[in-house]
Coordinates of C-alpha atoms and ligand atoms in Angstrom, one line a residue:
M1 CA -26.3 -70.9 -87.2
K2 CA -26.7 -67.7 -88.6
I3 CA -30.1 -66.4 -89.7
M4 CA -30.7 -63.1 -92.3
V5 CA -33.6 -61.1 -91.7
L6 CA -34.3 -58.7 -95.0
N7 CA -36.9 -56.0 -95.0
S8 CA -37.3 -55.1 -98.9
G9 CA -38.9 -51.7 -99.5
S10 CA -39.9 -50.1 -102.6
S11 CA -36.2 -48.3 -102.9
S12 CA -34.5 -49.8 -99.9
I13 CA -33.5 -53.1 -98.3
K14 CA -32.7 -53.3 -94.8
Y15 CA -31.3 -56.7 -93.2
Q16 CA -29.5 -58.0 -90.0
I17 CA -28.0 -61.0 -89.4
F18 CA -28.4 -63.0 -86.4
D19 CA -26.0 -65.4 -84.4
M20 CA -28.9 -67.9 -83.1
R21 CA -26.8 -69.5 -80.5
D22 CA -27.4 -66.3 -78.4
R23 CA -30.0 -64.4 -80.9
S24 CA -27.3 -61.6 -80.9
V25 CA -26.6 -59.1 -84.0
L26 CA -23.9 -59.9 -86.1
A27 CA -24.4 -57.5 -88.6
S28 CA -26.5 -55.3 -89.8
G29 CA -27.2 -52.3 -92.2
L30 CA -29.5 -50.2 -94.7
L31 CA -29.3 -49.7 -98.7
E32 CA -31.3 -46.7 -99.4
K33 CA -32.2 -45.0 -102.6
I34 CA -31.8 -47.8 -105.0
G35 CA -32.7 -46.8 -108.6
E36 CA -30.9 -43.7 -108.3
P37 CA -27.4 -42.2 -108.4
D38 CA -26.5 -41.7 -105.0
S39 CA -27.5 -44.8 -103.5
R40 CA -26.0 -45.2 -100.1
L41 CA -25.3 -48.4 -98.1
T42 CA -24.8 -48.3 -94.3
H43 CA -23.3 -51.5 -92.9
Q44 CA -22.5 -52.2 -89.5
T45 CA -20.3 -55.7 -88.1
R46 CA -19.7 -56.7 -84.6
G47 CA -16.2 -56.6 -83.9
P48 CA -14.1 -57.3 -80.8
E49 CA -15.5 -56.6 -77.5
E50 CA -19.2 -56.0 -79.3
R51 CA -18.0 -52.8 -80.7
F52 CA -20.1 -52.0 -84.0
E53 CA -17.8 -51.1 -86.9
T54 CA -19.6 -48.9 -89.7
V55 CA -18.9 -48.6 -93.4
E56 CA -20.8 -46.6 -95.8
K57 CA -20.4 -46.9 -99.3
T58 CA -22.1 -44.6 -101.8
A59 CA -22.5 -45.7 -105.6
A60 CA -25.5 -46.0 -108.1
V61 CA -27.3 -49.2 -107.4
A62 CA -29.9 -49.7 -110.1
D63 CA -32.4 -52.0 -109.2
H64 CA -32.6 -54.5 -105.7
T65 CA -30.6 -57.3 -107.5
Q66 CA -27.7 -54.7 -107.4
G67 CA -28.6 -54.1 -104.1
F68 CA -28.3 -57.6 -102.8
D69 CA -25.2 -58.0 -104.8
L70 CA -23.6 -55.3 -102.6
I71 CA -24.7 -56.1 -99.3
N72 CA -23.3 -59.8 -100.0
S73 CA -20.0 -58.4 -100.8
V74 CA -19.8 -56.1 -98.1
L75 CA -20.4 -58.9 -95.8
K76 CA -18.1 -60.9 -97.3
E77 CA -15.6 -58.0 -97.0
T78 CA -16.2 -57.1 -93.5
G79 CA -16.0 -60.8 -92.5
A80 CA -19.8 -61.1 -91.4
L81 CA -20.2 -64.1 -93.8
T82 CA -17.7 -65.8 -95.9
D83 CA -20.7 -66.9 -98.4
M84 CA -24.5 -66.6 -98.4
T85 CA -24.3 -70.4 -98.0
E86 CA -23.5 -70.0 -94.4
L87 CA -26.9 -68.7 -93.5
A88 CA -29.0 -71.2 -92.2
G89 CA -31.9 -69.5 -93.5
I90 CA -33.3 -66.1 -94.6
G91 CA -36.5 -64.6 -93.0
H92 CA -38.5 -62.2 -95.2
R93 CA -40.6 -59.3 -93.7
A94 CA -44.0 -59.4 -95.5
V95 CA -46.6 -57.2 -95.2
H96 CA -50.0 -58.8 -96.1
G97 CA -50.6 -62.2 -96.2
G98 CA -54.4 -62.0 -96.7
E99 CA -56.1 -65.0 -95.1
A100 CA -53.8 -67.2 -96.9
F101 CA -51.2 -66.8 -94.5
T102 CA -51.7 -67.4 -90.7
R103 CA -48.4 -68.5 -89.8
P104 CA -44.7 -68.1 -90.9
T105 CA -44.1 -69.7 -94.1
L106 CA -41.8 -71.7 -96.0
I107 CA -41.4 -70.1 -99.4
N108 CA -41.7 -71.7 -102.9
Q109 CA -42.9 -70.8 -106.1
E110 CA -46.8 -71.3 -104.9
V111 CA -46.2 -68.9 -102.3
I112 CA -44.8 -66.4 -103.9
N113 CA -47.6 -66.6 -106.7
T114 CA -49.6 -66.2 -103.6
I115 CA -48.2 -63.5 -102.2
R116 CA -48.2 -61.8 -105.9
D117 CA -52.1 -62.5 -105.6
L118 CA -52.1 -60.4 -102.6
I119 CA -50.8 -57.3 -104.3
P120 CA -54.4 -55.4 -104.7
L121 CA -54.3 -55.5 -100.6
A122 CA -51.2 -54.1 -100.4
P123 CA -50.1 -52.2 -103.4
L124 CA -47.1 -50.2 -102.0
H125 CA -45.9 -53.1 -99.9
N126 CA -46.5 -56.4 -101.5
P127 CA -44.7 -55.6 -104.4
A128 CA -41.4 -54.6 -102.5
N129 CA -41.6 -57.6 -100.3
L130 CA -42.1 -59.9 -103.2
T131 CA -38.9 -57.8 -105.3
G132 CA -36.9 -58.8 -101.9
I133 CA -38.2 -62.6 -101.6
E134 CA -37.1 -62.8 -105.7
V135 CA -34.2 -61.3 -105.6
A136 CA -32.9 -63.2 -102.5
M137 CA -34.2 -66.4 -103.8
A138 CA -32.0 -66.0 -106.9
G139 CA -29.0 -64.7 -105.2
A140 CA -28.9 -67.7 -102.7
P141 CA -30.9 -70.5 -104.2
E142 CA -29.7 -72.7 -101.6
V143 CA -30.9 -71.0 -98.8
P144 CA -34.2 -71.5 -97.4
Q145 CA -36.1 -68.6 -96.6
V146 CA -39.0 -68.0 -94.9
A147 CA -41.9 -65.3 -95.3
I148 CA -43.2 -63.6 -92.0
F149 CA -46.2 -61.8 -92.4
D150 CA -47.4 -58.6 -90.4
T151 CA -51.1 -59.7 -90.5
A152 CA -50.7 -63.2 -89.6
F153 CA -50.8 -62.7 -85.9
H154 CA -54.0 -61.0 -86.3
Q155 CA -55.8 -64.0 -88.1
T156 CA -57.5 -65.5 -84.9
L157 CA -59.6 -62.2 -85.0
P158 CA -63.1 -63.5 -84.4
P159 CA -65.6 -62.8 -87.5
H160 CA -67.6 -60.2 -85.4
A161 CA -64.2 -58.2 -85.0
F162 CA -62.9 -58.4 -88.6
H163 CA -65.9 -58.0 -90.4
Y164 CA -66.9 -54.4 -91.5
A165 CA -70.7 -53.6 -91.8
L166 CA -70.6 -53.6 -95.6
P167 CA -72.5 -56.1 -97.8
Q168 CA -71.1 -59.2 -97.7
E169 CA -70.3 -59.9 -101.3
L170 CA -67.7 -57.5 -100.7
Y171 CA -65.8 -59.6 -98.2
R172 CA -66.5 -62.5 -100.3
K173 CA -65.6 -61.1 -103.6
H174 CA -63.2 -58.7 -102.6
A175 CA -61.5 -59.9 -99.2
I176 CA -62.3 -56.9 -97.6
R177 CA -62.3 -57.3 -93.9
R178 CA -60.1 -55.8 -91.1
Y179 CA -56.6 -57.6 -91.4
G180 CA -54.5 -55.6 -89.0
F181 CA -50.8 -55.0 -89.1
H182 CA -47.4 -54.6 -86.8
G183 CA -48.8 -58.6 -85.5
T184 CA -44.7 -59.2 -85.5
S185 CA -44.5 -56.7 -82.7
H186 CA -47.2 -57.3 -81.1
F187 CA -46.9 -60.7 -80.7
F188 CA -43.1 -60.1 -79.5
V189 CA -44.3 -57.8 -77.0
A190 CA -46.7 -60.2 -75.3
K191 CA -44.9 -63.3 -75.5
K192 CA -41.9 -61.0 -73.7
T193 CA -44.9 -59.8 -71.1
A194 CA -45.8 -63.3 -70.2
R195 CA -42.4 -64.3 -69.3
L196 CA -42.1 -61.0 -67.3
L197 CA -45.3 -61.9 -65.5
G198 CA -44.4 -65.3 -65.0
R199 CA -47.6 -66.7 -66.8
P200 CA -48.5 -68.2 -70.0
L201 CA -49.7 -66.3 -72.6
G202 CA -52.6 -68.5 -73.1
E203 CA -53.9 -67.2 -69.7
L204 CA -53.4 -63.5 -70.0
S205 CA -55.5 -60.7 -71.3
L206 CA -53.3 -57.9 -72.9
I207 CA -53.8 -54.6 -74.4
T208 CA -50.6 -54.0 -76.6
L209 CA -50.0 -50.6 -78.0
H210 CA -47.5 -50.3 -80.6
L211 CA -46.8 -46.6 -81.2
G212 CA -44.0 -45.7 -84.0
N213 CA -44.6 -43.6 -86.7
G214 CA -47.1 -46.1 -87.8
A215 CA -49.3 -47.1 -84.5
S216 CA -51.7 -49.5 -83.7
A217 CA -53.6 -51.2 -80.8
A218 CA -54.3 -54.7 -80.1
A219 CA -56.5 -57.0 -77.7
V220 CA -54.8 -60.0 -77.0
Q221 CA -56.2 -63.0 -75.2
N222 CA -56.2 -66.7 -74.9
G223 CA -52.4 -66.4 -76.9
G224 CA -54.0 -64.6 -79.9
S225 CA -55.0 -61.3 -81.2
V226 CA -59.1 -60.8 -80.8
D227 CA -58.9 -57.0 -81.9
T228 CA -56.7 -54.7 -83.6
S229 CA -57.0 -51.1 -84.5
M230 CA -55.8 -51.2 -88.3
G231 CA -58.2 -52.5 -90.9
L232 CA -57.6 -53.4 -94.5
T233 CA -54.9 -51.5 -94.4
P234 CA -52.7 -49.7 -92.0
L235 CA -54.8 -46.2 -92.2
E236 CA -57.5 -47.0 -89.7
G237 CA -57.6 -46.8 -86.1
L238 CA -55.1 -44.7 -84.0
I239 CA -53.9 -41.3 -84.9
M240 CA -50.4 -42.0 -86.2
G241 CA -47.2 -39.7 -87.4
T242 CA -48.9 -38.7 -90.9
R243 CA -52.0 -40.9 -91.0
C244 CA -55.4 -39.9 -89.7
G245 CA -56.6 -42.9 -87.9
D246 CA -60.3 -43.6 -87.7
L247 CA -62.5 -40.9 -89.6
D248 CA -66.0 -40.5 -90.8
P249 CA -65.7 -41.9 -94.7
A250 CA -68.1 -39.5 -95.7
I251 CA -65.3 -37.3 -95.5
I252 CA -63.7 -38.6 -98.6
F253 CA -66.8 -38.1 -100.7
Y254 CA -67.1 -34.6 -99.5
L255 CA -63.5 -33.4 -99.9
A256 CA -64.0 -35.4 -103.7
R257 CA -67.3 -33.3 -103.8
E258 CA -66.0 -29.8 -102.5
T259 CA -62.5 -29.8 -103.3
D260 CA -62.0 -31.6 -106.5
R261 CA -59.6 -33.6 -105.0
S262 CA -58.5 -36.9 -107.2
F263 CA -58.8 -40.2 -105.0
E264 CA -55.3 -40.5 -105.1
A265 CA -54.7 -37.2 -103.8
I266 CA -57.4 -37.9 -100.9
D267 CA -55.1 -41.2 -100.6
A268 CA -51.7 -39.4 -100.3
L269 CA -53.6 -36.5 -97.9
L270 CA -54.6 -39.2 -95.5
N271 CA -51.9 -41.1 -95.4
K272 CA -49.0 -38.4 -95.7
E273 CA -50.3 -35.4 -94.7
S274 CA -52.8 -36.2 -91.7
G275 CA -51.7 -37.4 -88.3
L276 CA -49.6 -35.8 -85.8
R277 CA -48.7 -33.7 -89.1
G278 CA -51.9 -32.7 -90.1
I279 CA -52.8 -31.1 -86.7
C280 CA -49.8 -29.7 -86.0
G281 CA -47.3 -29.5 -88.9
V282 CA -44.6 -31.9 -87.3
N283 CA -44.9 -35.5 -87.3
D284 CA -42.1 -36.4 -85.0
M285 CA -43.1 -36.8 -81.5
R286 CA -39.9 -35.5 -79.7
E287 CA -40.6 -32.1 -81.7
I288 CA -44.1 -32.1 -81.1
S289 CA -43.3 -32.4 -77.0
R290 CA -40.7 -29.4 -77.2
L291 CA -43.2 -27.2 -79.0
A292 CA -45.8 -28.0 -76.7
Q293 CA -43.8 -27.1 -73.7
E294 CA -43.0 -24.0 -75.2
G295 CA -46.4 -23.2 -75.9
N296 CA -47.5 -24.2 -79.3
A297 CA -51.4 -24.6 -79.3
D298 CA -51.4 -26.7 -82.4
A299 CA -48.6 -29.6 -80.8
Q300 CA -50.6 -29.3 -77.4
L301 CA -53.6 -30.2 -79.4
A302 CA -51.9 -32.8 -81.3
I303 CA -50.7 -34.2 -78.2
R304 CA -54.4 -34.2 -76.3
M305 CA -55.8 -35.7 -79.8
Y306 CA -53.2 -38.7 -79.9
V307 CA -53.8 -39.4 -76.1
Y308 CA -57.6 -39.3 -76.2
R309 CA -57.7 -41.7 -79.3
L310 CA -55.2 -44.1 -77.3
R311 CA -57.5 -43.9 -74.5
K312 CA -60.9 -44.5 -76.3
Y313 CA -59.1 -47.9 -77.5
I314 CA -58.0 -48.9 -74.3
G315 CA -61.8 -48.7 -73.0
S316 CA -63.1 -50.6 -75.8
Y317 CA -60.3 -53.2 -75.6
A318 CA -60.7 -53.9 -72.1
A319 CA -64.6 -54.1 -72.7
V320 CA -63.9 -56.4 -75.3
L321 CA -61.6 -58.6 -73.1
G322 CA -63.5 -58.2 -70.2
R323 CA -60.7 -58.5 -68.1
L324 CA -56.7 -56.8 -68.5
D325 CA -54.0 -58.1 -66.8
A326 CA -52.0 -55.5 -68.3
L327 CA -51.3 -52.8 -70.8
V328 CA -48.0 -52.8 -72.9
F329 CA -46.3 -49.5 -74.4
T330 CA -43.9 -50.4 -77.3
G331 CA -42.3 -48.8 -80.3
G332 CA -40.3 -45.2 -80.9
I333 CA -43.1 -43.5 -78.5
G334 CA -44.2 -46.2 -76.3
E335 CA -40.5 -46.9 -75.4
N336 CA -39.7 -43.2 -75.1
A337 CA -42.3 -40.7 -74.4
A338 CA -43.1 -40.8 -70.9
Q339 CA -45.2 -38.2 -70.9
I340 CA -47.6 -39.8 -73.5
R341 CA -47.6 -42.9 -70.9
Y342 CA -48.6 -40.8 -68.2
E343 CA -51.4 -39.1 -70.4
T344 CA -52.5 -41.9 -71.4
C345 CA -53.0 -43.7 -68.0
R346 CA -53.9 -40.9 -65.9
D347 CA -57.4 -40.9 -63.9
L348 CA -57.6 -44.3 -65.0
E349 CA -58.1 -46.1 -61.8
F350 CA -61.5 -47.1 -62.2
F351 CA -60.5 -49.3 -64.5
G352 CA -57.7 -51.0 -62.3
I353 CA -54.9 -49.3 -64.2
A354 CA -52.4 -46.6 -62.0
I355 CA -49.4 -45.4 -63.3
D356 CA -46.1 -44.7 -60.8
E357 CA -44.7 -41.3 -62.0
A358 CA -41.4 -42.2 -61.1
K359 CA -41.1 -45.7 -62.6
N360 CA -42.5 -43.9 -65.9
N361 CA -39.8 -41.6 -65.8
Q362 CA -36.8 -43.5 -65.2
R363 CA -35.0 -43.9 -68.9
S364 CA -34.3 -47.5 -69.8
R365 CA -33.6 -49.5 -72.5
E366 CA -34.9 -52.9 -70.7
A367 CA -38.5 -54.0 -70.6
R368 CA -40.2 -52.9 -67.2
E369 CA -42.9 -52.3 -65.1
I370 CA -44.1 -48.9 -64.2
Q371 CA -47.6 -49.2 -62.4
S372 CA -47.9 -48.3 -58.9
P373 CA -48.3 -50.7 -56.4
E374 CA -52.1 -50.5 -55.9
S375 CA -52.8 -51.2 -59.7
R376 CA -54.4 -54.3 -60.7
V377 CA -53.5 -53.8 -64.1
R378 CA -49.8 -54.4 -64.8
I379 CA -48.3 -51.6 -66.7
L380 CA -45.2 -52.3 -68.9
V381 CA -42.5 -50.7 -71.3
V382 CA -41.3 -53.5 -73.5
P383 CA -39.1 -52.4 -76.3
T384 CA -40.3 -54.1 -79.4
N385 CA -37.7 -56.5 -81.9
E386 CA -39.2 -57.4 -84.9
E387 CA -36.3 -58.5 -86.4
L388 CA -35.4 -60.9 -83.6
E389 CA -38.9 -62.1 -83.8
I390 CA -38.2 -62.8 -87.5
A391 CA -35.4 -64.4 -87.1
D392 CA -36.9 -66.7 -84.3
Q393 CA -40.2 -67.4 -86.4
T394 CA -37.4 -68.3 -89.1
T395 CA -35.3 -70.7 -87.0
L396 CA -39.0 -72.4 -86.0
V397 CA -40.1 -73.0 -89.3
L398 CA -36.7 -74.2 -90.4
Q399 CA -36.8 -76.7 -87.4
K400 CA -40.2 -77.8 -88.4
E401 CA -39.6 -78.2 -91.8
N402 CA -36.3 -80.4 -90.6
L403 CA -33.6 -77.9 -92.3
V404 CA -31.7 -77.4 -89.4
Ligands
ADP1 P1 -41.3 -46.7 -87.2 O1 -42.9 -46.9 -87.1 O2 -40.7 -45.9 -88.2 O3 -40.6 -48.0 -86.8 P2 -40.5 -45.6 -84.3 O4 -41.1 -46.8 -84.1 O5 -38.8 -45.9 -84.4 O6 -40.8 -45.9 -86.0 O7 -40.9 -44.5 -84.0 C1 -40.6 -43.3 -84.1 C2 -41.4 -42.4 -83.4 O8 -40.8 -42.3 -82.0 C3 -41.4 -40.7 -83.5 O9 -42.2 -40.1 -83.8 C4 -40.3 -40.1 -82.8 O10 -40.4 -39.0 -82.5 C5 -40.9 -41.2 -81.6 N1 -39.4 -41.4 -80.2 C6 -38.3 -41.6 -80.7 N2 -37.4 -41.4 -79.1 C7 -38.4 -40.3 -78.6 C8 -38.4 -39.9 -77.3 N3 -37.4 -39.9 -76.5 N4 -39.3 -39.0 -76.8 C9 -40.6 -39.1 -77.6 N5 -40.8 -39.6 -78.7 C10 -39.7 -40.4 -79.4

């Protein structure tokens, strides 16, 4: 059984095809710069002996419809698929499901309309996701398609965690509340942690830290998310590559008043020019670590601030949970930056958190534990795999709907 996972951005389409018999990747690819004269498709197909062969194509791809056709033809050419109808289903990554979607959902016209209604909550992401869905539904009408929402895992947040202290009317009329994102990743690593610890997820209290370009923390209890650091939008919470995370909201008015910036300019400033980049000019953690080691004071400050914010969230989520079984690191930084993990966990013995430096420094692509023997809290590094989680969830929906 083959499942395609599609992640459609405003000018890109990312895809993977899984063989669900063993959940392995058969093919994957990224089409970039849609709408430009030099759109580029980089496609990989699994060949003999598990080796991946790469095909690159540069051609003007005017829109997502042409992009989907190009991907279809490359899949045929490379033997990854004989035809789209060979797919048991397509799973779409969808960013904002609002309060309407609490679980993966089989897509029909009503679902499309609801995702469209949610555009004001995610003006950048939902239109691109919708385009991907509509193009794939038109290009492969006989293949069942499922939407997997980044917000869905956090729909278990209790009201005292998801409300902002604003007039209630704003929630009722404009749906202003905390939604949270990266849900697919938080859920994936939480489940994997439960398997590794040999205990049901429902019995565990976890803090999961997804640290990529975007970053968020989640407190997980009774099998669901009970709090998370991103809010109405992915701007709130931890310090990220280019996003500021938590901020005194009055800074926005101050900026508008004192610097004459428009709200669009402030939006761009907080989302694209802040975070690590704002502090030290660079948003790639590898580069920042290198600069810090060379003695660059801004890079050193960026790392200290990044870690400090993380520790504040760990402390507050430990209080939220009342008990902590495991702290889980994932995402490009969480999986690879040993120094960040070390600085985050050091001197937290009073919380029962004690990291083992040697284990922490070992490089591996496998999920692993890095706490020292006396640590009451298990500390894990769990590589995330959002695409595989989408493929799994798509399969579950197809099974439930008797479509496979
Ligand atoms: P995205 O959110 O775009 O999926 P990733 O999860 O790939 O991003 O994370 C990207 C971040 O991970 C970047 O800041 C990058 O510098 C960092 N990263 C990747 N590898 C390493 C490494 N070996 N050491 C430190 N940071 C790393």
